[in-house]
Coordinates of N, CA and C in Angstrom, one line a residue:
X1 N 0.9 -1.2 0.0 CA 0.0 0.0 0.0 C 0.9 1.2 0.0
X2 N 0.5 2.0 -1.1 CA 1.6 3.3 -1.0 C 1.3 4.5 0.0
X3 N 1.9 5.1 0.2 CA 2.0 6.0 1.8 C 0.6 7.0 1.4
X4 N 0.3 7.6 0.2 CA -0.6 8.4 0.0 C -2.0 7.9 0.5
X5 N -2.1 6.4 -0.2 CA -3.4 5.6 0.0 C -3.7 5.3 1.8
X6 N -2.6 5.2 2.9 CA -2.2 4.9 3.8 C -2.9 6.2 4.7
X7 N -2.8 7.4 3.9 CA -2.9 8.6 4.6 C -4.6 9.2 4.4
X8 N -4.7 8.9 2.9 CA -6.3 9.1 2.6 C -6.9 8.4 3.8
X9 N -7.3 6.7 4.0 CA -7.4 6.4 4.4 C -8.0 6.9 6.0
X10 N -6.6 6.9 7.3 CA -6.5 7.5 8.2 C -7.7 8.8 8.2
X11 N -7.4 9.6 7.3 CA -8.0 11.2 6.6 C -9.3 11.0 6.2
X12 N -9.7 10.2 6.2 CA -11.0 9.4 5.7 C -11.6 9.4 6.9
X13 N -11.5 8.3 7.3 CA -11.7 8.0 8.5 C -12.4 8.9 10.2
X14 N -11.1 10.3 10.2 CA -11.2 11.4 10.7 C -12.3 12.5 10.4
X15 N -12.3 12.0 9.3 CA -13.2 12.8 9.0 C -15.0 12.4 8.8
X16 N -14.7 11.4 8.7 CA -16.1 10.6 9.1 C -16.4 10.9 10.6
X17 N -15.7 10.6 11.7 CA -15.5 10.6 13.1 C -15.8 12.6 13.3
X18 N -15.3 13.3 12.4 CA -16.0 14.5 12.5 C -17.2 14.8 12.5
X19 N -17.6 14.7 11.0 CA -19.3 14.4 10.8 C -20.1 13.8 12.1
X20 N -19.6 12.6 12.6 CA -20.5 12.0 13.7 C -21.0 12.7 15.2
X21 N -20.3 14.1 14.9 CA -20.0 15.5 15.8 C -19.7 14.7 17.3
X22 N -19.6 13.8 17.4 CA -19.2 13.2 18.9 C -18.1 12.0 18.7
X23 N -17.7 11.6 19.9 CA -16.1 10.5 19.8 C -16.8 9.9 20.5
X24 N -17.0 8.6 20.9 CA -17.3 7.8 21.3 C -15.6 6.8 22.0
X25 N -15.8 6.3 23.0 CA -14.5 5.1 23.0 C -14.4 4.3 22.4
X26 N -15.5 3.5 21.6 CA -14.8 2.5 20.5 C -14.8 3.2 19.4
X27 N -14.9 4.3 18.9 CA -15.0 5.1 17.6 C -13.2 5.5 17.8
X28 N -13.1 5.5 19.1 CA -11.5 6.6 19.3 C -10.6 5.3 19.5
X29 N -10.9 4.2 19.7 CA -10.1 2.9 19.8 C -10.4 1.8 18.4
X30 N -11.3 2.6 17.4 CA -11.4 1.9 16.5 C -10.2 2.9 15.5
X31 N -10.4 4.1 15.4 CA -9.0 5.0 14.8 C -7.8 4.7 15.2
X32 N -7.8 4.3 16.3 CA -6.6 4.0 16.9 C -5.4 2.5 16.2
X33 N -6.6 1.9 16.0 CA -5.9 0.6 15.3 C -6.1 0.5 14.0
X34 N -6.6 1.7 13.5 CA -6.4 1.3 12.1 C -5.2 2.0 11.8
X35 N -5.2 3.8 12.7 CA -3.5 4.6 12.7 C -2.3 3.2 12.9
X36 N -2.7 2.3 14.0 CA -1.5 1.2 14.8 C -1.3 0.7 13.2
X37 N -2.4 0.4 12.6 CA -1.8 -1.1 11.2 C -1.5 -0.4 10.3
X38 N -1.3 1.3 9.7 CA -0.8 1.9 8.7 C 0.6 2.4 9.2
X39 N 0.9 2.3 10.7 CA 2.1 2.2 11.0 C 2.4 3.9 11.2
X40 N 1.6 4.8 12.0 CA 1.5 6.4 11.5 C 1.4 6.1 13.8
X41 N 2.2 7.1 13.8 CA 2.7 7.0 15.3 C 1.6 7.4 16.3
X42 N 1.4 6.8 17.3 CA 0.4 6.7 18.1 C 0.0 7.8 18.5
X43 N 0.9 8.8 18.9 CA 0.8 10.1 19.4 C -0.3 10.8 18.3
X44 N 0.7 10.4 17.2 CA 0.0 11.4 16.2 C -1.4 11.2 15.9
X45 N -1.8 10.0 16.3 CA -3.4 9.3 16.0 C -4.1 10.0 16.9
X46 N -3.6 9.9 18.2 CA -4.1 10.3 19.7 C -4.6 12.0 19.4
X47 N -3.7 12.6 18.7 CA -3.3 14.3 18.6 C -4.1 14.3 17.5
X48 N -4.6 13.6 16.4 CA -5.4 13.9 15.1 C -6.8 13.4 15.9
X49 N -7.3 12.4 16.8 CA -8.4 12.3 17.3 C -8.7 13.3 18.1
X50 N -7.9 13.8 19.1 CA -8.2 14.7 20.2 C -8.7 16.0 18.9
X51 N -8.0 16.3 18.5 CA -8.3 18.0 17.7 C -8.8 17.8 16.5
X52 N -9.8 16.6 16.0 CA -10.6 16.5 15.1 C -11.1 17.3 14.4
X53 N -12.0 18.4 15.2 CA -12.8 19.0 15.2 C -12.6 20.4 15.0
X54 N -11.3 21.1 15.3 CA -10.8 22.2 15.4 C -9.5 21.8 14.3
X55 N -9.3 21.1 13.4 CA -8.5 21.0 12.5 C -8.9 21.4 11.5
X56 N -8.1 22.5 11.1 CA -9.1 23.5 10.0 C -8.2 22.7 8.5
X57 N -7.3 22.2 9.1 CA -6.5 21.8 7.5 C -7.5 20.1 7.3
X58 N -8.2 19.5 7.6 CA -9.1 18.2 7.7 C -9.9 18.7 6.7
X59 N -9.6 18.7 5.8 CA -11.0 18.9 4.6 C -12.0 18.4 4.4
X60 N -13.5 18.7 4.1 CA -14.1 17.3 3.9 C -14.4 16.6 2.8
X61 N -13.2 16.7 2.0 CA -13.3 16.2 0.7 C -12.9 14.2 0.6
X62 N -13.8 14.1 0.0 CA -13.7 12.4 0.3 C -12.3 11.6 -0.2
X63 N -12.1 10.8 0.6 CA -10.5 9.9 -0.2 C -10.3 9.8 -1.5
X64 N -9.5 9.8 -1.8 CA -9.8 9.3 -3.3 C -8.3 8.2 -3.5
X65 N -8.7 7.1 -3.7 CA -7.5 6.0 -3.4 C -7.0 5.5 -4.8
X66 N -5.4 5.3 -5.0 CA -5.0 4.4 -6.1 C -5.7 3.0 -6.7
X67 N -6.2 2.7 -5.3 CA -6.4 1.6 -5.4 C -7.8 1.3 -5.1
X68 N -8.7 0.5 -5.9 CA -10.6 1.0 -6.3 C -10.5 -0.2 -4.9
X69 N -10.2 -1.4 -4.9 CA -10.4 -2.8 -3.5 C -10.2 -2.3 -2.5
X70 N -9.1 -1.0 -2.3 CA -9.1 -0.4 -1.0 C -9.8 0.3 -0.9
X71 N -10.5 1.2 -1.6 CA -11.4 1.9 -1.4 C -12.7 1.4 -1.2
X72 N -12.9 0.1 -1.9 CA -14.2 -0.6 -1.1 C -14.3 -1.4 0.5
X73 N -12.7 -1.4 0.8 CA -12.6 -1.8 1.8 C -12.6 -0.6 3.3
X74 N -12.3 0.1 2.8 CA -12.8 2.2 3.4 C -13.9 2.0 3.4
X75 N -14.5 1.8 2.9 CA -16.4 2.1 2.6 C -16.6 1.1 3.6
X76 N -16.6 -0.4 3.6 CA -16.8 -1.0 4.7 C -16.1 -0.5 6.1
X77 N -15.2 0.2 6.3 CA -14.6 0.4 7.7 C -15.4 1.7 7.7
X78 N -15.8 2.4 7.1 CA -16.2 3.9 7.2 C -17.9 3.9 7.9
X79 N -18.4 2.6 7.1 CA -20.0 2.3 7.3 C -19.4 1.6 9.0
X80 N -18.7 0.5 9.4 CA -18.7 0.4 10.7 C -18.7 1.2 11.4
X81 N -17.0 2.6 11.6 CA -17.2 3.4 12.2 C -18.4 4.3 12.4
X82 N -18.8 4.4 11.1 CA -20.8 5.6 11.6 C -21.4 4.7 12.0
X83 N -21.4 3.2 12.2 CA -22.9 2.7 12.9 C -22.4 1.9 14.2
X84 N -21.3 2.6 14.9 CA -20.5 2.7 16.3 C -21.7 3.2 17.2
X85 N -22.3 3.7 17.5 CA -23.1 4.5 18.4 C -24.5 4.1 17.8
X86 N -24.9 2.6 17.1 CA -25.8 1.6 16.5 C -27.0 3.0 15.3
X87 N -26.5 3.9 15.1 CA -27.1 4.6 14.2 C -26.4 5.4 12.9
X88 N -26.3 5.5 12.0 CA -25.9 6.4 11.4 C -26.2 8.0 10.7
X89 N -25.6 8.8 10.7 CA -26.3 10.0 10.6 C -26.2 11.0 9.4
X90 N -27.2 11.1 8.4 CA -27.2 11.5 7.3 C -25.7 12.0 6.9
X91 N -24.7 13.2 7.6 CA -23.3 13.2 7.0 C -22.9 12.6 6.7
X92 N -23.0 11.3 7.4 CA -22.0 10.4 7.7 C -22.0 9.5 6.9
X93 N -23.4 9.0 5.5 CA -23.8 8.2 5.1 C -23.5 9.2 3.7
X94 N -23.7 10.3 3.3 CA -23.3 11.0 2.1 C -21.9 11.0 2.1
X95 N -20.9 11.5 3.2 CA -19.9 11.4 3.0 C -19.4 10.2 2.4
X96 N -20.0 8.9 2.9 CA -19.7 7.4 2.3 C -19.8 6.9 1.0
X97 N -21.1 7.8 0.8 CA -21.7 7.6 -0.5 C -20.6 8.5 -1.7
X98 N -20.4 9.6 -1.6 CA -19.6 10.7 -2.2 C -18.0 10.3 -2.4
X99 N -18.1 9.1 -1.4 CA -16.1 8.6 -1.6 C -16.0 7.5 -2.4
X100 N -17.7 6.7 -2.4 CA -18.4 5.6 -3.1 C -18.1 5.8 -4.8
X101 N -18.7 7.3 -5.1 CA -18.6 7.4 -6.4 C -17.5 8.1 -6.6
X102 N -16.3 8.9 -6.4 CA -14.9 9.3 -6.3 C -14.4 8.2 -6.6
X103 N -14.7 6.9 -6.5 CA -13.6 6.2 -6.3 C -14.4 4.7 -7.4
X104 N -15.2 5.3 -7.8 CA -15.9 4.3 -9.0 C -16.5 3.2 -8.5
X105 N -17.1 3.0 -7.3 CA -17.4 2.1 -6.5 C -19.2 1.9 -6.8
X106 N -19.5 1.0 -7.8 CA -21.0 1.3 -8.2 C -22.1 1.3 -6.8
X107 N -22.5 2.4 -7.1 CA -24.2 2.2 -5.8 C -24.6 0.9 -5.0
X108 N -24.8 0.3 -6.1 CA -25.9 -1.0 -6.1 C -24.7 -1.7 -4.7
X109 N -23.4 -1.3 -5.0 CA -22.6 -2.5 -4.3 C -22.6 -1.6 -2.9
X110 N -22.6 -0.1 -2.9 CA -22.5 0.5 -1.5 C -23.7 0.4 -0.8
X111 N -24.8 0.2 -1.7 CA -26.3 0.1 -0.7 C -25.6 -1.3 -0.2
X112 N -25.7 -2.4 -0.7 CA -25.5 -3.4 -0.2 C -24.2 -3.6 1.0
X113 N -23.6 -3.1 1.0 CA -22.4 -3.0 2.1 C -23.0 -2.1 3.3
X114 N -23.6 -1.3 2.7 CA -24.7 -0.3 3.9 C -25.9 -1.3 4.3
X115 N -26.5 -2.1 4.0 CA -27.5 -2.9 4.1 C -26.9 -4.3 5.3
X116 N -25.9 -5.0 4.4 CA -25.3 -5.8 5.7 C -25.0 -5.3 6.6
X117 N -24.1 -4.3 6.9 CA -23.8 -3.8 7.8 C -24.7 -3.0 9.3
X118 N -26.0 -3.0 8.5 CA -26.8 -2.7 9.2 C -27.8 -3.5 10.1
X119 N -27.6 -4.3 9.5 CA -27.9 -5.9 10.2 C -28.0 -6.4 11.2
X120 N -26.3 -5.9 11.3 CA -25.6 -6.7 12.3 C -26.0 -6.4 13.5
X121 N -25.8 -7.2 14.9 CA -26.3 -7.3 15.8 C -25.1 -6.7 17.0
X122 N -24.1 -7.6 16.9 CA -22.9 -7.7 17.5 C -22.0 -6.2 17.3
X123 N -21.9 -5.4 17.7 CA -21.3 -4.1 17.3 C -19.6 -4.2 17.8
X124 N -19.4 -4.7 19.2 CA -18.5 -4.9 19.6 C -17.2 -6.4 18.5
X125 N -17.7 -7.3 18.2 CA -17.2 -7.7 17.2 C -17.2 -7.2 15.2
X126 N -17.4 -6.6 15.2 CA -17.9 -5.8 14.1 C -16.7 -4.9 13.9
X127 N -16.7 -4.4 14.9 CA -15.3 -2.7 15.4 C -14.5 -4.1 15.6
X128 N -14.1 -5.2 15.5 CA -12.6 -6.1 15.5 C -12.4 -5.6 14.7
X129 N -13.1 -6.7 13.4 CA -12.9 -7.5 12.5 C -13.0 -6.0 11.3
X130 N -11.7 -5.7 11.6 CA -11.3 -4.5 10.5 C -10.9 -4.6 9.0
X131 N -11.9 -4.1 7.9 CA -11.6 -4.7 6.9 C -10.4 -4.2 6.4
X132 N -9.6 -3.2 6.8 CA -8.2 -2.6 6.5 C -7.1 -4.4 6.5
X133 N -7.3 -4.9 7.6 CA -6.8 -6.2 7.8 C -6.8 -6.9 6.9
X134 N -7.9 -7.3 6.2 CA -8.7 -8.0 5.5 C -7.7 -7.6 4.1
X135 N -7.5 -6.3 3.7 CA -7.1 -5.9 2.5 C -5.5 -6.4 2.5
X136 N -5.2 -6.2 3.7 CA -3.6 -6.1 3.7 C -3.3 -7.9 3.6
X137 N -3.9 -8.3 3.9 CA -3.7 -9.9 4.2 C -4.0 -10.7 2.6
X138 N -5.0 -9.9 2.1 CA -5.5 -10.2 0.0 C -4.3 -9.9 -0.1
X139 N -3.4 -8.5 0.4 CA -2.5 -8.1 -0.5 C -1.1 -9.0 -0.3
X140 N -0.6 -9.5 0.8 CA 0.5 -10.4 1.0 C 0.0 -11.4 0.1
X141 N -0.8 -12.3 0.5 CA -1.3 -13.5 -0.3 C -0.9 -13.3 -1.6
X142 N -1.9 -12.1 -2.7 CA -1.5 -12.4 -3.9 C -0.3 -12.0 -4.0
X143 N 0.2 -10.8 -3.4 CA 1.7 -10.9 -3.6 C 2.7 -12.1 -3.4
X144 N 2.7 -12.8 -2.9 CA 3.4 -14.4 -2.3 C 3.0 -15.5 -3.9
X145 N 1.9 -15.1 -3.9 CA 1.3 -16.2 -4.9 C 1.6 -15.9 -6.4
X146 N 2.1 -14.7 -6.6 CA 2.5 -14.2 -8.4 C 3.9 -13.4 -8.2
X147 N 4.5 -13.9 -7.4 CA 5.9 -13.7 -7.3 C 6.6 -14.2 -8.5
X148 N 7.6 -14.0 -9.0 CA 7.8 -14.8 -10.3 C 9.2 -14.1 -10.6
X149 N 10.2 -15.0 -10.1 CA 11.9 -14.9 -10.3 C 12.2 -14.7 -11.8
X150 N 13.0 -13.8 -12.2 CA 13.3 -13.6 -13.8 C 15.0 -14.4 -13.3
X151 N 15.4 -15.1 -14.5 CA 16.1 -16.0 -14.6 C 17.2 -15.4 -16.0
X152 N 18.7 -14.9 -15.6 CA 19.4 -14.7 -16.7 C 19.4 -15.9 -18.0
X153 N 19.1 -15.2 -19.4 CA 19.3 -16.4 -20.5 C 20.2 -16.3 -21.2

């Protein structure tokens, strides 16, 4: 994952957690571990969650990622984090939708990612099972699996 995508991401995220105009503890401990798995220093997570809100450089312009799988995998972490406090709230669902089409992610597939996710019962397992994880783990795999040694002829 390249450092830009790494940063949208995080930026994404924060800024969704703005929209939600409140922090919740598993909303501030679900930022926290996605800053821990992009590898972006704790402090700085802690100091970007605390001053969310008063960060006039946080734009609310939606991610826009190299990569379209990561960005569907945003859209699922983005729909968890708004339905942290078991509701979501109109910003917080346009903003999703608006990073949805930025990033060529057809409708039909975002309702449906908004629709499971709404489902769910279990909230506290839900905020685990981080689909950032999920991406990074597709990405070793196929990387490991189409590795392919060039051979002097």
């Amino acid at each position: 994952m390249i450092t830009q995508d790494k940063s949208q991401y995080l930026r994404g995220l924060l800024i969704l957690l703005k929209k939600g105009n409140n922090i919740s503890e598993e909303e501030r401990e679900f930022i926290k571990e996605v800053g821990n798995i992009l590898n972006f220093a704790r402090t700085f997570v802690d100091s970007s969650i605390m001053n969310v809100f008063g960060n006039k450089y946080l734009l609310d312009s939606p991610p826009q990622f190299n990569d379209k799988n990561l960005a569907e995998y945003f859209i699922k972490d983005g729909i968890k984090l708004a339905v942290t406090n078991h509701n979501t709230n109109k910003n917080e669902v346009e903003f999703l939708k608006k990073t949805a089409q930025i990033n060529h992610v057809p409708a039909a597939k975002f309702k449906k990612y908004l629709d499971t996710i709404n489902h769910v019962k279990d909230f506290n397992k839900l905020l685990k099972d981080l689909e950032l994880s999920n991406y990074l783990k597709s990405q070793k795999k196929f990387s490991r699996n189409n590795f392919i040694t060039k051979t002097d002829s």
